[in-house]
Amino acid sequence: AIEQYLLYKEVNSLNANLEQQVQERTEELQQSLKFTRILKQITDQIRSTLDVSTILQTIAQRVRNLLNTDRVVIYQFDDSGTGEVTVEDLRESWQSVRGVRCPGCIPTDVSNLYLKGRIRAIDNVATAELSDCHREFLESIQVKANLIVPIRMGSDLWGFLIAHECEQPRLWQDQEIDLLQQLADQAAIAIGQAELYQQTQAAAAKAQAQAVELEQAIEDLQNAQTQLIQGEKMSSLGQLVAGIAHEINNPVNFIYGNLNHATQYAEDLLDLQKLYQCHIPEPPPEIQEFIEEIDLDFLIEDLPKMLASMKVGADRIRSIVLSLRNFSRLDQTDMKAVDIHDGIDSTLMILHHRFKAKSDRPGIEIIKEYGELPPVECFAGQLNQVFMNLLSNAIDALEDWDKERSPQERHQEPCRITIRTTVTGDDEKRNAAICIFDNGPGIPEHLRSRIFEPFFTTKEIGKGTGMGLSISKQIVVDKHAGTFKCLSQPGQGTEFWIEIPIMQCKPSATVEVETSNPTHLPSSR
């Protein structure tokens, strides 16, 4: 009976110990399961973003709540080998240590151990084996116990994940140490991904910046090409006009200067003939026959008319030469105040042959509605080049339009180019506005957005270089700080609106291609 009692008592003791072990193990498993679940939540949360500061702040906050500690910080090393606290989460009752740097009294061999993955748990700062410098540093920031886990990026030590207990010493549990280690590993992975993403973004931004620079370089190159072409064109035009003016002026001046004398001589000879008729009414038969042969009556009537028409022709040639000089402004290479209307009239004079009616189409009507414009400060020769480009394009568009229309349509709506000028703005800044409008077919939308591009043209090969409007834009916008607008819609004509300051000041310019219906300057009539 005694043996049975002792055996029974031993069995009960074993059962009690077994139940306690089972209960402890169950609690450990539950705690481990809880930590595993929380670890997954934290991992999912920090991997849901690629922002490094958000990742680090999330880790610090969740670790402090999970371990129920007073402060959690992340200490990050910089390129110089030193570091500071960059992230922290703490209870309000304790001081902040953000920006604090670790003293240089920590032995090098300890740093090497951290680099190899060492985890250091200090349960009590007062009794731990620390150097005096290290202990004083921890006490200065109110640390009674701490847990330090390294964050490693490959073979480099990125920083530390540190938990501080500030109120009293603390015995760190293995599960807490293991959890902090796993979080440090996850933090390293998330930081690596975030840094890789930032590098990718930086590379993409750099590539984008290089693309923008390349695009700007191409645009500058195109502008340089257009300026070179414009300069060469204007130089060639100037040389051509100078040659024409020189070659034509001399014989024309000779003819024009002698026409008055020839007219006077002819009148004297005709007066002498009248005197002969008065005094010798019946000339000899030989003279009478010659008079009938040359039709003297017709000669007397037609000779003054012929001399008068020769004078008109000479005047016409002189005006053409003057228009050529006025168009190219060979004697005005600097910016000067000029009459804009003279430049427009000179351009119209040069293009007069294209306005006249031809066998296959009627003429183009030119309507001039000039306002009261004061002298405008500008590069007159370059501005005349703009008028030439716009008027030539308008004529080309109207000629092509006429080829597609029936004679009845041409009669009902003849081709017309309207030129209007006026003054816009206020007293502080007045602009000269020039509107050139044609009633042609207009410009389709897919072409309108490209008309100012260098080398873009819709004309056949050999009939256009695509430089006219691009050069005109540079002259108006870059050289004169003006505004250049194109207003057009298919079937409603095309209007080019130029505005330049009457007095040049600081450049402030725009170029616009609008899709609205053409709007016109108010009539100056």
Short mmCIF file of C-alpha atoms in Angstrom, two decimals:
data_model
loop_
_atom_site.label_atom_id
_atom_site.label_comp_id
_atom_site.label_asym_id
_atom_site.label_seq_id
_atom_site.Cartn_x
_atom_site.Cartn_y
_atom_site.Cartn_z
CA ALA A 1 0.00 0.00 0.00
CA ILE A 2 2.86 2.36 0.79
CA GLU A 3 4.56 1.57 -2.49
CA GLN A 4 1.33 2.12 -4.35
CA TYR A 5 0.84 5.44 -2.56
CA LEU A 6 4.34 6.59 -3.39
CA LEU A 7 3.90 5.52 -7.01
CA TYR A 8 0.58 7.35 -7.21
CA LYS A 9 2.15 10.46 -5.76
CA GLU A 10 5.02 10.32 -8.27
CA VAL A 11 2.59 9.88 -11.18
CA ASN A 12 0.56 12.91 -10.04
CA SER A 13 3.75 14.95 -9.80
CA LEU A 14 4.79 13.89 -13.29
CA ASN A 15 1.34 14.75 -14.65
CA ALA A 16 1.47 18.16 -13.01
CA ASN A 17 4.93 18.82 -14.48
CA LEU A 18 3.78 17.58 -17.88
CA GLU A 19 0.72 19.83 -17.84
CA GLN A 20 2.89 22.79 -16.88
CA GLN A 21 5.35 22.00 -19.69
CA VAL A 22 2.50 21.62 -22.16
CA GLN A 23 1.03 24.92 -21.03
CA GLU A 24 4.37 26.70 -21.27
CA ARG A 25 5.03 25.19 -24.68
CA THR A 26 1.58 26.17 -25.83
CA GLU A 27 2.15 29.73 -24.68
CA GLU A 28 5.50 29.76 -26.46
CA LEU A 29 3.89 28.49 -29.67
CA GLN A 30 1.09 31.02 -29.40
CA GLN A 31 3.62 33.79 -28.81
CA SER A 32 5.69 32.55 -31.73
CA LEU A 33 2.59 32.37 -33.93
CA LYS A 34 1.66 35.89 -32.86
CA PHE A 35 5.15 37.17 -33.67
CA THR A 36 5.08 35.34 -37.02
CA ARG A 37 1.73 36.88 -37.91
CA ILE A 38 2.89 40.33 -36.84
CA LEU A 39 6.15 39.88 -38.73
CA LYS A 40 4.21 39.09 -41.90
CA GLN A 41 2.01 42.14 -41.43
CA ILE A 42 5.02 44.39 -40.94
CA THR A 43 6.79 42.81 -43.92
CA ASP A 44 3.76 43.34 -46.16
CA GLN A 45 3.43 46.91 -44.93
CA ILE A 46 7.05 47.92 -45.54
CA ARG A 47 7.11 46.21 -48.94
CA SER A 48 3.97 48.04 -50.05
CA THR A 49 5.99 51.22 -50.53
CA LEU A 50 9.28 52.12 -52.17
CA ASP A 51 9.91 55.22 -50.07
CA VAL A 52 12.88 54.66 -47.71
CA SER A 53 11.75 57.13 -45.05
CA THR A 54 8.28 55.55 -44.91
CA ILE A 55 9.78 52.05 -44.60
CA LEU A 56 12.09 53.02 -41.76
CA GLN A 57 9.46 54.97 -39.85
CA THR A 58 7.01 52.05 -40.15
CA ILE A 59 9.59 49.59 -38.78
CA ALA A 60 10.46 51.82 -35.82
CA GLN A 61 6.81 52.39 -34.92
CA ARG A 62 5.74 48.75 -35.19
CA VAL A 63 8.77 47.43 -33.26
CA ARG A 64 8.20 49.84 -30.35
CA ASN A 65 4.52 48.87 -30.13
CA LEU A 66 5.27 45.18 -30.48
CA LEU A 67 8.04 45.07 -27.85
CA ASN A 68 6.30 47.65 -25.67
CA THR A 69 9.56 49.50 -25.17
CA ASP A 70 10.28 53.17 -24.54
CA ARG A 71 12.20 54.08 -27.68
CA VAL A 72 13.17 52.48 -31.01
CA VAL A 73 15.71 54.18 -33.27
CA ILE A 74 17.42 53.49 -36.58
CA TYR A 75 21.06 54.50 -36.71
CA GLN A 76 22.34 54.98 -40.27
CA PHE A 77 25.98 55.20 -41.43
CA ASP A 78 27.09 57.72 -44.05
CA ASP A 79 29.87 57.59 -46.64
CA SER A 80 32.47 58.85 -44.17
CA GLY A 81 32.00 55.83 -41.87
CA THR A 82 30.23 57.77 -39.13
CA GLY A 83 26.50 57.99 -38.67
CA GLU A 84 23.58 59.38 -36.71
CA VAL A 85 20.05 58.55 -35.60
CA THR A 86 17.84 59.24 -38.63
CA VAL A 87 14.55 57.64 -37.49
CA GLU A 88 12.98 57.24 -34.06
CA ASP A 89 9.70 56.36 -32.38
CA LEU A 90 9.34 57.02 -28.63
CA ARG A 91 6.97 57.57 -25.79
CA GLU A 92 6.25 61.23 -25.13
CA SER A 93 7.84 61.14 -21.67
CA TRP A 94 11.35 60.48 -23.00
CA GLN A 95 13.76 62.79 -24.79
CA SER A 96 14.35 62.66 -28.54
CA VAL A 97 17.71 61.42 -29.80
CA ARG A 98 17.17 62.17 -33.51
CA GLY A 99 20.43 63.42 -35.02
CA VAL A 100 22.57 62.05 -32.14
CA ARG A 101 25.92 60.56 -33.20
CA CYS A 102 27.64 57.64 -31.49
CA PRO A 103 30.94 58.52 -29.75
CA GLY A 104 34.17 57.24 -31.19
CA CYS A 105 35.10 55.24 -28.10
CA ILE A 106 33.49 51.99 -29.26
CA PRO A 107 36.25 49.44 -30.03
CA THR A 108 36.87 48.56 -33.66
CA ASP A 109 36.54 44.84 -33.01
CA VAL A 110 32.97 45.40 -31.79
CA SER A 111 32.12 47.15 -35.07
CA ASN A 112 33.63 44.22 -36.98
CA LEU A 113 31.41 41.81 -35.01
CA TYR A 114 28.35 43.87 -35.97
CA LEU A 115 29.47 43.69 -39.59
CA LYS A 116 29.47 39.88 -39.28
CA GLY A 117 25.89 39.90 -37.96
CA ARG A 118 26.40 40.06 -34.20
CA ILE A 119 23.35 40.90 -32.08
CA ARG A 120 24.00 42.60 -28.76
CA ALA A 121 21.45 42.54 -25.93
CA ILE A 122 22.29 44.68 -22.87
CA ASP A 123 19.90 43.88 -20.04
CA ASN A 124 21.33 46.43 -17.63
CA VAL A 125 23.60 49.28 -18.72
CA ALA A 126 24.82 49.81 -15.16
CA THR A 127 26.25 46.28 -14.82
CA ALA A 128 27.13 45.41 -18.44
CA GLU A 129 30.73 45.15 -19.60
CA LEU A 130 31.00 48.54 -21.32
CA SER A 131 33.66 51.17 -21.55
CA ASP A 132 33.17 54.21 -19.36
CA CYS A 133 32.70 56.39 -22.42
CA HIS A 134 30.04 54.07 -23.84
CA ARG A 135 28.23 53.77 -20.52
CA GLU A 136 28.19 57.56 -20.03
CA PHE A 137 26.85 58.01 -23.52
CA LEU A 138 23.96 55.57 -22.95
CA GLU A 139 23.13 57.12 -19.59
CA SER A 140 23.11 60.60 -21.16
CA ILE A 141 20.30 59.53 -23.45
CA GLN A 142 18.36 57.81 -20.59
CA VAL A 143 19.04 54.21 -21.68
CA LYS A 144 18.80 51.49 -18.98
CA ALA A 145 18.77 48.51 -21.41
CA ASN A 146 19.03 48.16 -25.16
CA LEU A 147 18.90 45.63 -27.95
CA ILE A 148 21.11 46.27 -31.02
CA VAL A 149 20.57 44.43 -34.32
CA PRO A 150 22.72 45.27 -37.38
CA ILE A 151 21.12 46.09 -40.76
CA ARG A 152 23.43 44.70 -43.42
CA MET A 153 23.31 45.39 -47.15
CA GLY A 154 25.33 42.57 -48.63
CA SER A 155 28.82 42.84 -47.16
CA ASP A 156 28.30 46.42 -45.94
CA LEU A 157 26.97 47.60 -42.59
CA TRP A 158 24.10 49.97 -43.45
CA GLY A 159 23.08 50.76 -39.87
CA PHE A 160 21.45 49.49 -36.66
CA LEU A 161 17.90 48.76 -35.50
CA ILE A 162 17.99 49.55 -31.76
CA ALA A 163 15.37 49.15 -29.01
CA HIS A 164 15.83 51.27 -25.84
CA GLU A 165 14.36 50.59 -22.43
CA CYS A 166 14.64 53.87 -20.52
CA GLU A 167 12.65 53.35 -17.32
CA GLN A 168 14.37 50.28 -15.90
CA PRO A 169 16.61 47.33 -16.90
CA ARG A 170 15.02 44.62 -19.01
CA LEU A 171 15.72 40.98 -19.71
CA TRP A 172 15.41 40.55 -23.48
CA GLN A 173 13.70 37.32 -24.56
CA ASP A 174 14.99 35.08 -27.35
CA GLN A 175 11.77 35.55 -29.30
CA GLU A 176 12.16 39.34 -29.10
CA ILE A 177 15.76 39.09 -30.29
CA ASP A 178 14.78 36.77 -33.13
CA LEU A 179 11.88 39.03 -34.15
CA LEU A 180 14.13 42.09 -34.24
CA GLN A 181 16.69 40.19 -36.31
CA GLN A 182 14.08 39.14 -38.85
CA LEU A 183 12.75 42.69 -39.06
CA ALA A 184 16.29 43.98 -39.65
CA ASP A 185 16.69 41.46 -42.49
CA GLN A 186 13.36 42.50 -44.01
CA ALA A 187 14.33 46.14 -43.61
CA ALA A 188 17.55 45.48 -45.52
CA ILE A 189 15.60 43.88 -48.38
CA ALA A 190 13.05 46.72 -48.47
CA ILE A 191 15.77 49.38 -48.33
CA GLY A 192 17.64 47.67 -51.16
CA GLN A 193 14.51 47.62 -53.31
CA ALA A 194 13.74 51.26 -52.48
CA GLU A 195 17.28 52.39 -53.28
CA LEU A 196 17.21 50.41 -56.52
CA TYR A 197 13.91 52.07 -57.41
CA GLN A 198 15.36 55.50 -56.60
CA GLN A 199 18.38 54.75 -58.76
CA THR A 200 16.08 53.67 -61.56
CA GLN A 201 14.04 56.86 -61.18
CA ALA A 202 17.21 58.94 -61.13
CA ALA A 203 18.48 57.16 -64.24
CA ALA A 204 15.12 57.72 -65.96
CA ALA A 205 15.12 61.40 -64.94
CA LYS A 206 18.68 61.76 -66.20
CA ALA A 207 17.74 60.08 -69.48
CA GLN A 208 14.71 62.36 -69.77
CA ALA A 209 16.87 65.40 -69.08
CA GLN A 210 19.35 64.25 -71.71
CA ALA A 211 16.49 63.74 -74.16
CA VAL A 212 15.25 67.27 -73.44
CA GLU A 213 18.77 68.62 -73.89
CA LEU A 214 19.13 66.69 -77.14
CA GLU A 215 15.77 67.98 -78.35
CA GLN A 216 16.82 71.52 -77.44
CA ALA A 217 20.14 71.01 -79.20
CA ILE A 218 18.33 69.80 -82.32
CA GLU A 219 16.01 72.80 -82.16
CA ASP A 220 18.98 75.14 -81.71
CA LEU A 221 20.71 73.48 -84.65
CA GLN A 222 17.61 73.89 -86.80
CA ASN A 223 17.37 77.54 -85.74
CA ALA A 224 21.02 78.02 -86.58
CA GLN A 225 20.43 76.42 -89.98
CA THR A 226 17.46 78.66 -90.66
CA GLN A 227 19.46 81.72 -89.61
CA LEU A 228 22.32 80.70 -91.87
CA ILE A 229 19.94 80.10 -94.75
CA GLN A 230 18.16 83.37 -94.04
CA GLY A 231 21.44 85.26 -93.87
CA GLU A 232 22.66 83.67 -97.09
CA LYS A 233 19.31 84.33 -98.74
CA MET A 234 19.23 87.97 -97.68
CA SER A 235 22.89 88.41 -98.68
CA SER A 236 22.21 86.87 -102.10
CA LEU A 237 19.09 88.98 -102.46
CA GLY A 238 21.02 92.11 -101.54
CA GLN A 239 23.74 91.34 -104.06
CA LEU A 240 21.15 90.58 -106.72
CA VAL A 241 19.24 93.79 -106.06
CA ALA A 242 22.45 95.81 -105.98
CA GLY A 243 23.47 94.36 -109.35
CA ILE A 244 20.05 94.89 -110.87
CA ALA A 245 19.81 98.43 -109.52
CA HIS A 246 23.28 99.28 -110.81
CA GLU A 247 22.80 97.71 -114.25
CA ILE A 248 19.32 99.15 -114.80
CA ASN A 249 19.79 102.57 -113.23
CA ASN A 250 22.51 103.75 -115.62
CA PRO A 251 20.68 103.10 -118.94
CA VAL A 252 17.31 104.06 -117.45
CA ASN A 253 18.70 107.35 -116.14
CA PHE A 254 20.25 108.00 -119.55
CA ILE A 255 16.96 107.29 -121.32
CA TYR A 256 14.87 109.15 -118.75
CA GLY A 257 17.20 112.16 -118.79
CA ASN A 258 17.13 112.42 -122.62
CA LEU A 259 13.42 111.85 -123.02
CA ASN A 260 12.65 115.46 -122.10
CA HIS A 261 15.15 116.71 -124.69
CA ALA A 262 13.85 114.26 -127.30
CA THR A 263 10.32 115.45 -126.62
CA GLN A 264 11.39 119.09 -126.95
CA TYR A 265 13.28 118.33 -130.18
CA ALA A 266 10.28 116.49 -131.62
CA GLU A 267 7.99 119.41 -130.75
CA ASP A 268 10.43 121.85 -132.41
CA LEU A 269 10.60 119.72 -135.56
CA LEU A 270 6.81 119.49 -135.69
CA ASP A 271 6.55 123.28 -135.29
CA LEU A 272 9.07 123.68 -138.10
CA GLN A 273 6.99 121.35 -140.30
CA LYS A 274 3.92 123.48 -139.61
CA LEU A 275 5.83 126.62 -140.70
CA TYR A 276 6.87 124.90 -143.93
CA GLN A 277 3.24 124.01 -144.62
CA CYS A 278 2.20 127.61 -143.98
CA HIS A 279 4.81 129.12 -146.29
CA ILE A 280 4.96 126.32 -148.87
CA PRO A 281 1.42 124.88 -149.01
CA GLU A 282 2.17 123.14 -152.32
CA PRO A 283 5.47 121.25 -151.95
CA PRO A 284 7.25 119.73 -154.96
CA PRO A 285 5.92 116.31 -156.18
CA GLU A 286 8.91 114.45 -154.74
CA ILE A 287 8.25 115.85 -151.21
CA GLN A 288 4.52 115.22 -151.62
CA GLU A 289 5.16 111.57 -152.45
CA PHE A 290 7.41 111.14 -149.38
CA ILE A 291 4.77 112.77 -147.16
CA GLU A 292 2.20 110.26 -148.36
CA GLU A 293 4.66 107.38 -147.99
CA ILE A 294 5.45 108.11 -144.32
CA ASP A 295 1.83 109.10 -143.51
CA LEU A 296 2.90 112.43 -142.07
CA ASP A 297 -0.46 113.21 -140.46
CA PHE A 298 -0.36 109.94 -138.46
CA LEU A 299 3.31 110.53 -137.54
CA ILE A 300 2.54 114.05 -136.29
CA GLU A 301 -0.30 112.63 -134.15
CA ASP A 302 1.48 109.49 -132.87
CA LEU A 303 5.00 110.79 -132.15
CA PRO A 304 4.04 112.80 -129.01
CA LYS A 305 2.02 109.85 -127.76
CA MET A 306 4.94 107.48 -128.31
CA LEU A 307 7.34 109.78 -126.45
CA ALA A 308 4.80 110.11 -123.61
CA SER A 309 4.44 106.32 -123.34
CA MET A 310 8.22 105.97 -123.31
CA LYS A 311 8.36 108.39 -120.38
CA VAL A 312 5.67 106.35 -118.56
CA GLY A 313 7.69 103.18 -119.16
CA ALA A 314 10.87 104.78 -117.88
CA ASP A 315 9.00 105.99 -114.78
CA ARG A 316 7.74 102.44 -114.27
CA ILE A 317 11.27 100.99 -114.47
CA ARG A 318 12.56 103.63 -112.04
CA SER A 319 9.77 102.80 -109.56
CA ILE A 320 10.54 99.07 -109.82
CA VAL A 321 14.21 99.68 -109.10
CA LEU A 322 13.26 101.93 -106.18
CA SER A 323 10.93 99.20 -104.86
CA LEU A 324 13.71 96.64 -105.06
CA ARG A 325 16.00 98.91 -103.07
CA ASN A 326 13.25 99.64 -100.59
CA PHE A 327 12.43 95.94 -100.26
CA SER A 328 15.98 94.84 -99.49
CA ARG A 329 16.90 98.01 -97.57
CA LEU A 330 20.52 97.71 -98.65
CA ASP A 331 21.38 100.96 -96.92
CA GLN A 332 19.67 100.02 -93.61
CA THR A 333 21.34 97.11 -91.83
CA ASP A 334 20.55 98.47 -88.36
CA MET A 335 17.23 98.78 -86.61
CA LYS A 336 15.60 102.06 -87.64
CA ALA A 337 12.18 103.68 -87.56
CA VAL A 338 10.55 103.19 -90.99
CA ASP A 339 7.15 103.36 -92.64
CA ILE A 340 5.74 99.82 -92.66
CA HIS A 341 3.36 100.71 -95.50
CA ASP A 342 6.33 101.47 -97.78
CA GLY A 343 7.67 97.97 -97.20
CA ILE A 344 4.29 96.37 -97.93
CA ASP A 345 3.84 98.47 -101.09
CA SER A 346 7.34 97.58 -102.28
CA THR A 347 6.61 93.89 -101.79
CA LEU A 348 3.34 94.22 -103.69
CA MET A 349 5.18 96.00 -106.52
CA ILE A 350 7.66 93.11 -106.81
CA LEU A 351 4.85 90.53 -106.78
CA HIS A 352 2.65 92.54 -109.16
CA HIS A 353 3.15 90.08 -112.01
CA ARG A 354 1.65 87.27 -109.92
CA PHE A 355 -1.52 89.22 -109.13
CA LYS A 356 -2.39 89.84 -112.77
CA ALA A 357 -4.95 87.69 -114.58
CA LYS A 358 -3.62 84.77 -116.62
CA SER A 359 -5.05 82.60 -119.35
CA ASP A 360 -6.02 79.84 -116.93
CA ARG A 361 -7.31 81.98 -114.05
CA PRO A 362 -8.57 85.47 -113.20
CA GLY A 363 -6.44 87.96 -111.32
CA ILE A 364 -6.09 88.19 -107.53
CA GLU A 365 -7.72 91.22 -105.97
CA ILE A 366 -5.57 93.16 -103.47
CA ILE A 367 -7.43 95.15 -100.81
CA LYS A 368 -5.36 97.54 -98.71
CA GLU A 369 -6.93 98.87 -95.51
CA TYR A 370 -4.11 100.86 -93.98
CA GLY A 371 -4.53 102.49 -90.59
CA GLU A 372 -2.62 105.41 -89.11
CA LEU A 373 0.74 103.80 -88.31
CA PRO A 374 3.62 105.86 -86.90
CA PRO A 375 7.19 105.00 -87.94
CA VAL A 376 8.03 101.56 -86.50
CA GLU A 377 11.47 100.67 -85.12
CA CYS A 378 12.51 97.47 -86.91
CA PHE A 379 14.89 95.70 -89.27
CA ALA A 380 13.08 96.86 -92.39
CA GLY A 381 14.73 94.48 -94.85
CA GLN A 382 13.99 91.42 -92.69
CA LEU A 383 10.41 92.52 -92.08
CA ASN A 384 9.91 92.93 -95.82
CA GLN A 385 11.11 89.35 -96.17
CA VAL A 386 8.25 88.31 -93.85
CA PHE A 387 5.73 90.17 -96.04
CA MET A 388 7.21 88.49 -99.13
CA ASN A 389 6.91 85.00 -97.58
CA LEU A 390 3.32 85.50 -96.41
CA LEU A 391 2.10 87.07 -99.65
CA SER A 392 3.86 84.43 -101.77
CA ASN A 393 2.27 81.64 -99.73
CA ALA A 394 -1.15 83.28 -100.05
CA ILE A 395 -0.74 83.54 -103.83
CA ASP A 396 0.35 79.88 -104.07
CA ALA A 397 -2.66 78.77 -102.01
CA LEU A 398 -5.10 80.83 -104.12
CA GLU A 399 -3.61 79.58 -107.40
CA ASP A 400 -3.92 75.93 -106.32
CA TRP A 401 -7.46 76.63 -105.07
CA ASP A 402 -8.47 78.17 -108.41
CA LYS A 403 -7.30 75.08 -110.28
CA GLU A 404 -9.86 72.98 -108.40
CA ARG A 405 -12.79 75.39 -108.87
CA SER A 406 -15.17 75.80 -111.79
CA PRO A 407 -15.38 79.08 -113.77
CA GLN A 408 -18.73 79.82 -112.11
CA GLU A 409 -17.22 79.44 -108.64
CA ARG A 410 -14.33 81.69 -109.60
CA HIS A 411 -16.77 84.34 -110.80
CA GLN A 412 -18.96 84.11 -107.69
CA GLU A 413 -16.04 84.31 -105.25
CA PRO A 414 -12.91 85.82 -106.79
CA CYS A 415 -9.55 85.33 -105.11
CA ARG A 416 -8.78 88.11 -102.68
CA ILE A 417 -5.94 89.13 -100.35
CA THR A 418 -6.73 91.74 -97.70
CA ILE A 419 -3.99 93.65 -95.91
CA ARG A 420 -4.96 95.61 -92.79
CA THR A 421 -2.82 97.62 -90.40
CA THR A 422 -3.63 99.29 -87.12
CA VAL A 423 -2.17 100.25 -83.75
CA THR A 424 -2.92 98.04 -80.72
CA GLY A 425 -2.03 98.19 -77.03
CA ASP A 426 -2.06 101.10 -74.61
CA ASP A 427 -0.04 104.25 -74.14
CA GLU A 428 2.72 102.42 -72.26
CA LYS A 429 3.24 99.78 -74.93
CA ARG A 430 1.89 100.31 -78.43
CA ASN A 431 2.19 97.69 -81.15
CA ALA A 432 1.94 97.84 -84.91
CA ALA A 433 -0.43 95.10 -86.08
CA ILE A 434 -0.38 93.80 -89.65
CA CYS A 435 -3.04 91.34 -90.81
CA ILE A 436 -2.67 89.46 -94.12
CA PHE A 437 -5.84 87.48 -94.91
CA ASP A 438 -6.69 85.39 -97.96
CA ASN A 439 -10.11 83.92 -98.72
CA GLY A 440 -8.62 80.63 -99.90
CA PRO A 441 -9.27 77.05 -98.77
CA GLY A 442 -7.68 77.40 -95.31
CA ILE A 443 -5.22 75.07 -93.60
CA PRO A 444 -6.26 71.60 -92.31
CA GLU A 445 -5.74 70.91 -88.61
CA HIS A 446 -3.06 68.24 -89.12
CA LEU A 447 -0.93 70.72 -91.07
CA ARG A 448 -1.64 73.85 -89.05
CA SER A 449 0.31 72.61 -86.00
CA ARG A 450 3.45 72.07 -88.10
CA ILE A 451 3.59 75.15 -90.32
CA PHE A 452 6.35 76.79 -88.25
CA GLU A 453 8.61 73.70 -88.26
CA PRO A 454 11.84 74.19 -90.23
CA PHE A 455 11.92 72.35 -93.58
CA PHE A 456 8.23 71.37 -93.36
CA THR A 457 6.41 72.03 -96.62
CA THR A 458 3.35 70.76 -98.48
CA LYS A 459 4.56 71.99 -101.85
CA GLU A 460 5.99 69.79 -104.56
CA ILE A 461 9.71 69.08 -104.71
CA GLY A 462 11.51 72.08 -106.12
CA LYS A 463 8.72 74.53 -105.34
CA GLY A 464 9.34 75.09 -101.66
CA THR A 465 11.97 74.55 -98.95
CA GLY A 466 9.71 74.82 -95.90
CA MET A 467 11.81 77.67 -94.53
CA GLY A 468 9.57 80.68 -95.22
CA LEU A 469 7.33 80.59 -92.15
CA SER A 470 10.10 79.33 -89.88
CA ILE A 471 12.31 82.24 -90.91
CA SER A 472 9.38 84.66 -90.60
CA LYS A 473 8.71 83.42 -87.07
CA GLN A 474 12.31 84.01 -86.06
CA ILE A 475 12.31 87.50 -87.58
CA VAL A 476 9.08 88.56 -85.85
CA VAL A 477 9.54 86.77 -82.52
CA ASP A 478 13.28 86.63 -81.93
CA LYS A 479 14.45 89.77 -83.72
CA HIS A 480 11.49 92.07 -82.99
CA ALA A 481 10.04 90.66 -79.72
CA GLY A 482 6.68 90.34 -81.45
CA THR A 483 3.74 88.02 -81.80
CA PHE A 484 3.07 85.80 -84.83
CA LYS A 485 -0.34 84.12 -85.07
CA CYS A 486 -1.89 81.86 -87.65
CA LEU A 487 -5.69 81.72 -87.60
CA SER A 488 -7.24 79.26 -90.02
CA GLN A 489 -9.91 76.65 -90.56
CA PRO A 490 -10.62 74.61 -93.70
CA GLY A 491 -13.00 76.47 -96.00
CA GLN A 492 -12.71 79.79 -94.12
CA GLY A 493 -9.47 81.27 -95.36
CA THR A 494 -6.18 81.90 -93.60
CA GLU A 495 -5.05 84.90 -91.62
CA PHE A 496 -1.57 85.72 -90.41
CA TRP A 497 -1.47 88.33 -87.68
CA ILE A 498 1.80 90.09 -86.89
CA GLU A 499 2.31 92.42 -83.94
CA ILE A 500 5.61 94.14 -83.17
CA PRO A 501 6.36 96.94 -80.71
CA ILE A 502 6.48 100.38 -82.29
CA MET A 503 9.42 101.13 -80.00
CA GLN A 504 11.66 98.17 -79.20
CA CYS A 505 12.22 97.31 -75.53
CA LYS A 506 12.93 94.12 -73.56
CA PRO A 507 12.02 91.04 -75.65
CA SER A 508 8.81 89.32 -74.69
CA ALA A 509 7.45 87.25 -77.54
CA THR A 510 5.08 84.45 -78.40
CA VAL A 511 4.22 82.32 -81.40
CA GLU A 512 0.71 80.95 -81.65
CA VAL A 513 -1.10 78.59 -83.98
CA GLU A 514 -4.80 78.82 -83.20
CA THR A 515 -7.65 76.60 -84.29
CA SER A 516 -10.41 79.19 -84.00
CA ASN A 517 -12.09 80.86 -86.93
CA PRO A 518 -10.09 83.70 -88.52
CA THR A 519 -10.63 86.98 -86.72
CA HIS A 520 -9.75 90.24 -88.43
CA LEU A 521 -8.37 93.53 -87.38
CA PRO A 522 -11.00 96.30 -87.42
CA SER A 523 -11.27 98.01 -90.77
CA SER A 524 -9.32 101.27 -91.05
CA ARG A 525 -11.77 102.74 -93.55
#
